[in-house]
Amino acid sequence: MRPDAVRHSLDAELAAARRRRGGEPPRVLDVGGGSGVLAVPLAAAGCVVTVVEPNPNALATLSRRAGEAGVGDRITAVQADSDALGQVVAAGSADLVLAHGLLEVVDDPKKSIAAMVDTLAADGAVSVLVANRTAALLHRAIAGRLAEASRLADDPTGRLPTEQLLRRFDTAGLTRLLTDAGLVVELLQGQGVLTDLVPGSVLQQDSGAEQALAELELRLAGTAPLRDIASRLHAVARRVP
């Protein structure tokens, strides 16, 4: 698959941050960044990245991957929880804060977002990627798992009792979380609008289907109501000076 709408928006945000900094490398804070799936390629693209991650095994993998990619000098790894962000990251030090796959598992999303806002430089932005409760319900209903779909519809957190994640979000809830933190939501889009609904057999039988699907995903990522059924919701929200 080609780079998706999320990566396109991150590239645009980082280019804007570089311009604001007069050509200096953008400063990225990856909260809950794990083994560096985002941090390593961003560092390779010229960013200076700080990863805050509580899991020491993930940080060891990050260190190895960064070394293999030759970007170890551009990545700072800090072992800490997101609720301790203010103790390990200087206020106003980040041009872009990433919280991808994080807010579903933290104890208090409001507290985590507030801590991220404190780390933002003037005109800095937060990029949030979360699991979509509407998509989870829809996918289970399509698969015939109607009892699970019903439970997801009834549960205020959008999760099943057996799941490890603590919550899912919908577009309204994610927007409210960010605006309540004093941020201005500039972009709200979906990741995986159709990809998880298209049978794998379709992609295998048609050599051009994968590219066509990637192009369609880009076109539909920000289009409601299709955006609202995407597997994941992506928002970019800015701190206004």
Tab-separated table of C-alpha atoms in Angstrom:
chain	number	residue	atom	x	y	z
A	1	MET	CA	0.000	0.000	0.000
A	2	ARG	CA	1.127	3.535	-0.702
A	3	PRO	CA	1.626	6.029	2.144
A	4	ASP	CA	-1.827	6.693	3.564
A	5	ALA	CA	-3.652	9.859	4.561
A	6	VAL	CA	-2.142	9.825	8.052
A	7	ARG	CA	1.418	9.825	6.746
A	8	HIS	CA	0.583	12.504	4.179
A	9	SER	CA	-0.765	14.780	6.914
A	10	LEU	CA	2.273	14.152	9.143
A	11	ASP	CA	4.620	14.982	6.280
A	12	ALA	CA	2.752	18.255	5.683
A	13	GLU	CA	2.862	19.144	9.379
A	14	LEU	CA	6.573	18.433	9.642
A	15	ALA	CA	7.313	20.492	6.532
A	16	ALA	CA	5.431	23.416	8.104
A	17	ALA	CA	7.361	22.976	11.370
A	18	ARG	CA	10.648	23.016	9.477
A	19	ARG	CA	9.656	26.288	7.810
A	20	ARG	CA	8.710	27.813	11.170
A	21	ARG	CA	12.125	26.796	12.493
A	22	GLY	CA	13.978	28.331	9.580
A	23	GLY	CA	15.085	25.003	8.166
A	24	GLU	CA	16.113	23.447	11.471
A	25	PRO	CA	14.990	19.833	12.111
A	26	PRO	CA	11.445	19.513	13.500
A	27	ARG	CA	11.263	18.309	17.094
A	28	VAL	CA	8.927	15.334	17.461
A	29	LEU	CA	7.675	13.783	20.700
A	30	ASP	CA	6.331	10.248	20.257
A	31	VAL	CA	4.339	9.318	23.372
A	32	GLY	CA	3.948	5.591	23.795
A	33	GLY	CA	6.157	5.190	20.739
A	34	GLY	CA	7.036	1.581	21.490
A	35	SER	CA	9.754	0.063	19.331
A	36	GLY	CA	10.071	3.042	16.988
A	37	VAL	CA	7.699	2.181	14.160
A	38	LEU	CA	7.185	5.916	13.677
A	39	ALA	CA	10.281	7.316	15.362
A	40	VAL	CA	12.893	5.571	13.212
A	41	PRO	CA	11.518	6.637	9.808
A	42	LEU	CA	10.877	10.164	11.101
A	43	ALA	CA	14.455	10.404	12.325
A	44	ALA	CA	15.631	9.077	8.966
A	45	ALA	CA	13.627	11.886	7.359
A	46	GLY	CA	15.600	14.456	9.358
A	47	CYS	CA	13.537	14.933	12.516
A	48	VAL	CA	14.844	14.981	16.066
A	49	VAL	CA	12.651	12.531	17.973
A	50	THR	CA	12.038	11.854	21.643
A	51	VAL	CA	10.232	8.611	22.439
A	52	VAL	CA	8.514	8.244	25.810
A	53	GLU	CA	7.638	4.596	26.410
A	54	PRO	CA	7.173	2.594	29.647
A	55	ASN	CA	8.124	-0.823	28.226
A	56	PRO	CA	11.880	-1.504	28.495
A	57	ASN	CA	11.719	-4.326	25.942
A	58	ALA	CA	10.179	-1.983	23.383
A	59	LEU	CA	12.880	0.589	24.076
A	60	ALA	CA	15.583	-2.038	23.565
A	61	THR	CA	14.076	-2.861	20.177
A	62	LEU	CA	13.910	0.849	19.389
A	63	SER	CA	17.598	1.252	20.187
A	64	ARG	CA	18.547	-1.659	17.956
A	65	ARG	CA	16.389	-0.454	15.057
A	66	ALA	CA	17.692	3.095	15.356
A	67	GLY	CA	21.262	1.822	15.301
A	68	GLU	CA	20.646	-0.341	12.255
A	69	ALA	CA	19.076	2.631	10.465
A	70	GLY	CA	21.963	4.913	11.415
A	71	VAL	CA	19.739	7.409	13.261
A	72	GLY	CA	20.610	6.650	16.869
A	73	ASP	CA	21.944	10.178	17.371
A	74	ARG	CA	18.566	11.677	16.397
A	75	ILE	CA	16.422	9.653	18.817
A	76	THR	CA	16.220	10.089	22.575
A	77	ALA	CA	14.464	7.261	24.413
A	78	VAL	CA	12.881	7.892	27.816
A	79	GLN	CA	11.315	5.165	29.935
A	80	ALA	CA	8.231	6.709	31.505
A	81	ASP	CA	4.439	6.622	31.494
A	82	SER	CA	2.443	9.230	29.632
A	83	ASP	CA	1.039	10.620	32.883
A	84	ALA	CA	4.613	11.508	33.917
A	85	LEU	CA	5.285	13.405	30.704
A	86	GLY	CA	5.797	16.757	32.419
A	87	GLN	CA	8.585	15.274	34.542
A	88	VAL	CA	10.666	14.011	31.627
A	89	VAL	CA	9.949	16.391	28.722
A	90	ALA	CA	10.501	20.151	28.813
A	91	ALA	CA	7.487	22.397	28.351
A	92	GLY	CA	7.244	24.004	24.916
A	93	SER	CA	9.860	21.711	23.402
A	94	ALA	CA	7.897	19.819	20.715
A	95	ASP	CA	6.741	20.935	17.293
A	96	LEU	CA	4.676	17.774	16.870
A	97	VAL	CA	3.430	15.324	19.488
A	98	LEU	CA	2.350	11.862	18.367
A	99	ALA	CA	-0.203	9.837	20.329
A	100	HIS	CA	-0.892	6.925	18.016
A	101	GLY	CA	-2.591	3.932	19.609
A	102	LEU	CA	-2.157	5.466	23.060
A	103	LEU	CA	-5.422	6.999	24.262
A	104	GLU	CA	-7.217	3.647	24.103
A	105	VAL	CA	-5.027	2.250	26.888
A	106	VAL	CA	-4.112	5.123	29.237
A	107	ASP	CA	-5.921	5.482	32.543
A	108	ASP	CA	-6.980	9.092	31.950
A	109	PRO	CA	-7.039	10.403	28.352
A	110	LYS	CA	-7.816	13.953	29.499
A	111	LYS	CA	-4.764	14.026	31.742
A	112	SER	CA	-2.577	12.573	28.992
A	113	ILE	CA	-3.724	15.124	26.417
A	114	ALA	CA	-3.212	17.980	28.886
A	115	ALA	CA	0.357	16.813	29.506
A	116	MET	CA	0.990	16.684	25.751
A	117	VAL	CA	-0.343	20.205	25.298
A	118	ASP	CA	2.158	21.461	27.858
A	119	THR	CA	5.036	20.087	25.766
A	120	LEU	CA	3.952	21.896	22.584
A	121	ALA	CA	5.865	24.826	21.167
A	122	ALA	CA	3.948	27.804	19.851
A	123	ASP	CA	1.915	26.698	16.812
A	124	GLY	CA	2.797	23.074	17.610
A	125	ALA	CA	0.316	20.285	16.932
A	126	VAL	CA	-0.812	16.969	18.373
A	127	SER	CA	-1.443	14.008	16.074
A	128	VAL	CA	-3.825	11.466	17.589
A	129	LEU	CA	-4.709	8.085	16.088
A	130	VAL	CA	-7.346	6.026	17.908
A	131	ALA	CA	-9.511	2.964	17.432
A	132	ASN	CA	-12.997	3.785	16.164
A	133	ARG	CA	-15.916	2.328	18.130
A	134	THR	CA	-18.288	2.683	15.160
A	135	ALA	CA	-16.013	0.580	12.969
A	136	ALA	CA	-15.626	-2.087	15.655
A	137	LEU	CA	-19.388	-2.397	15.917
A	138	LEU	CA	-19.892	-2.428	12.141
A	139	HIS	CA	-17.229	-5.065	11.475
A	140	ARG	CA	-18.691	-7.415	14.072
A	141	ALA	CA	-22.200	-6.976	12.725
A	142	ILE	CA	-21.033	-7.719	9.166
A	143	ALA	CA	-19.276	-10.846	10.438
A	144	GLY	CA	-22.493	-12.022	12.087
A	145	ARG	CA	-21.242	-11.440	15.632
A	146	LEU	CA	-24.389	-9.571	16.558
A	147	ALA	CA	-24.210	-10.107	20.307
A	148	GLU	CA	-20.781	-8.479	20.400
A	149	ALA	CA	-22.009	-5.640	18.184
A	150	SER	CA	-24.879	-5.067	20.596
A	151	ARG	CA	-22.522	-4.967	23.575
A	152	LEU	CA	-20.326	-2.428	21.818
A	153	ALA	CA	-23.373	-0.301	21.095
A	154	ASP	CA	-24.390	-0.348	24.755
A	155	ASP	CA	-20.998	0.088	26.383
A	156	PRO	CA	-20.112	3.769	26.911
A	157	THR	CA	-16.425	3.037	26.369
A	158	GLY	CA	-17.005	1.039	23.176
A	159	ARG	CA	-15.184	-2.081	24.342
A	160	LEU	CA	-15.918	-5.676	25.203
A	161	PRO	CA	-15.196	-7.062	28.698
A	162	THR	CA	-12.512	-9.423	27.364
A	163	GLU	CA	-10.524	-6.744	25.528
A	164	GLN	CA	-7.277	-5.280	26.835
A	165	LEU	CA	-7.925	-1.773	25.521
A	166	LEU	CA	-9.890	0.468	27.841
A	167	ARG	CA	-11.913	2.449	25.319
A	168	ARG	CA	-12.636	3.338	21.704
A	169	PHE	CA	-13.639	6.718	20.328
A	170	ASP	CA	-16.037	8.134	17.794
A	171	THR	CA	-15.569	11.384	15.890
A	172	ALA	CA	-17.627	13.452	18.326
A	173	GLY	CA	-15.887	12.079	21.407
A	174	LEU	CA	-12.400	12.536	19.963
A	175	THR	CA	-13.155	16.090	18.890
A	176	ARG	CA	-14.541	16.937	22.306
A	177	LEU	CA	-11.486	15.499	24.075
A	178	LEU	CA	-9.132	17.688	22.050
A	179	THR	CA	-11.150	20.898	22.167
A	180	ASP	CA	-11.679	20.556	25.924
A	181	ALA	CA	-7.867	20.579	26.208
A	182	GLY	CA	-7.751	23.969	24.495
A	183	LEU	CA	-6.708	22.680	21.084
A	184	VAL	CA	-8.150	23.608	17.704
A	185	VAL	CA	-8.907	20.538	15.599
A	186	GLU	CA	-7.661	21.293	12.097
A	187	LEU	CA	-7.977	17.833	10.584
A	188	LEU	CA	-10.220	14.866	11.313
A	189	GLN	CA	-9.969	11.881	8.999
A	190	GLY	CA	-10.175	8.115	8.875
A	191	GLN	CA	-7.474	5.504	8.413
A	192	GLY	CA	-8.801	2.291	6.919
A	193	VAL	CA	-12.097	3.617	5.578
A	194	LEU	CA	-12.570	0.650	3.252
A	195	THR	CA	-9.434	-1.478	3.553
A	196	ASP	CA	-10.729	-3.711	6.335
A	197	LEU	CA	-14.016	-4.221	4.482
A	198	VAL	CA	-12.578	-5.292	1.113
A	199	PRO	CA	-12.073	-9.085	0.925
A	200	GLY	CA	-8.477	-10.165	0.525
A	201	SER	CA	-9.495	-12.312	-2.442
A	202	VAL	CA	-10.333	-9.154	-4.378
A	203	LEU	CA	-6.806	-7.816	-3.935
A	204	GLN	CA	-5.291	-11.162	-4.889
A	205	GLN	CA	-7.320	-11.606	-8.061
A	206	ASP	CA	-6.846	-8.106	-9.466
A	207	SER	CA	-3.280	-6.845	-9.858
A	208	GLY	CA	-4.437	-3.237	-9.860
A	209	ALA	CA	-6.837	-3.505	-6.927
A	210	GLU	CA	-4.307	-2.688	-4.223
A	211	GLN	CA	-3.275	0.565	-5.866
A	212	ALA	CA	-6.877	1.457	-6.640
A	213	LEU	CA	-7.849	0.844	-3.020
A	214	ALA	CA	-4.963	2.988	-1.734
A	215	GLU	CA	-5.993	5.848	-4.000
A	216	LEU	CA	-9.619	5.505	-2.920
A	217	GLU	CA	-8.594	5.544	0.736
A	218	LEU	CA	-6.785	8.856	0.188
A	219	ARG	CA	-9.836	10.356	-1.521
A	220	LEU	CA	-12.261	9.257	1.197
A	221	ALA	CA	-10.154	9.729	4.336
A	222	GLY	CA	-11.671	13.090	5.224
A	223	THR	CA	-15.147	12.578	3.783
A	224	ALA	CA	-18.027	12.183	6.226
A	225	PRO	CA	-19.841	9.895	6.802
A	226	LEU	CA	-17.338	7.420	5.307
A	227	ARG	CA	-14.603	8.853	7.511
A	228	ASP	CA	-16.726	8.014	10.529
A	229	ILE	CA	-16.691	4.254	9.849
A	230	ALA	CA	-12.924	3.983	9.353
A	231	SER	CA	-11.085	1.451	11.496
A	232	ARG	CA	-9.085	4.273	13.090
A	233	LEU	CA	-9.709	7.979	13.497
A	234	HIS	CA	-6.911	10.475	13.008
A	235	ALA	CA	-6.932	14.052	14.227
A	236	VAL	CA	-4.407	16.862	14.063
A	237	ALA	CA	-5.077	19.571	16.620
A	238	ARG	CA	-3.055	22.743	17.150
A	239	ARG	CA	-2.047	24.823	20.078
A	240	VAL	CA	-2.840	28.421	19.286
A	241	PRO	CA	-0.487	30.970	20.901
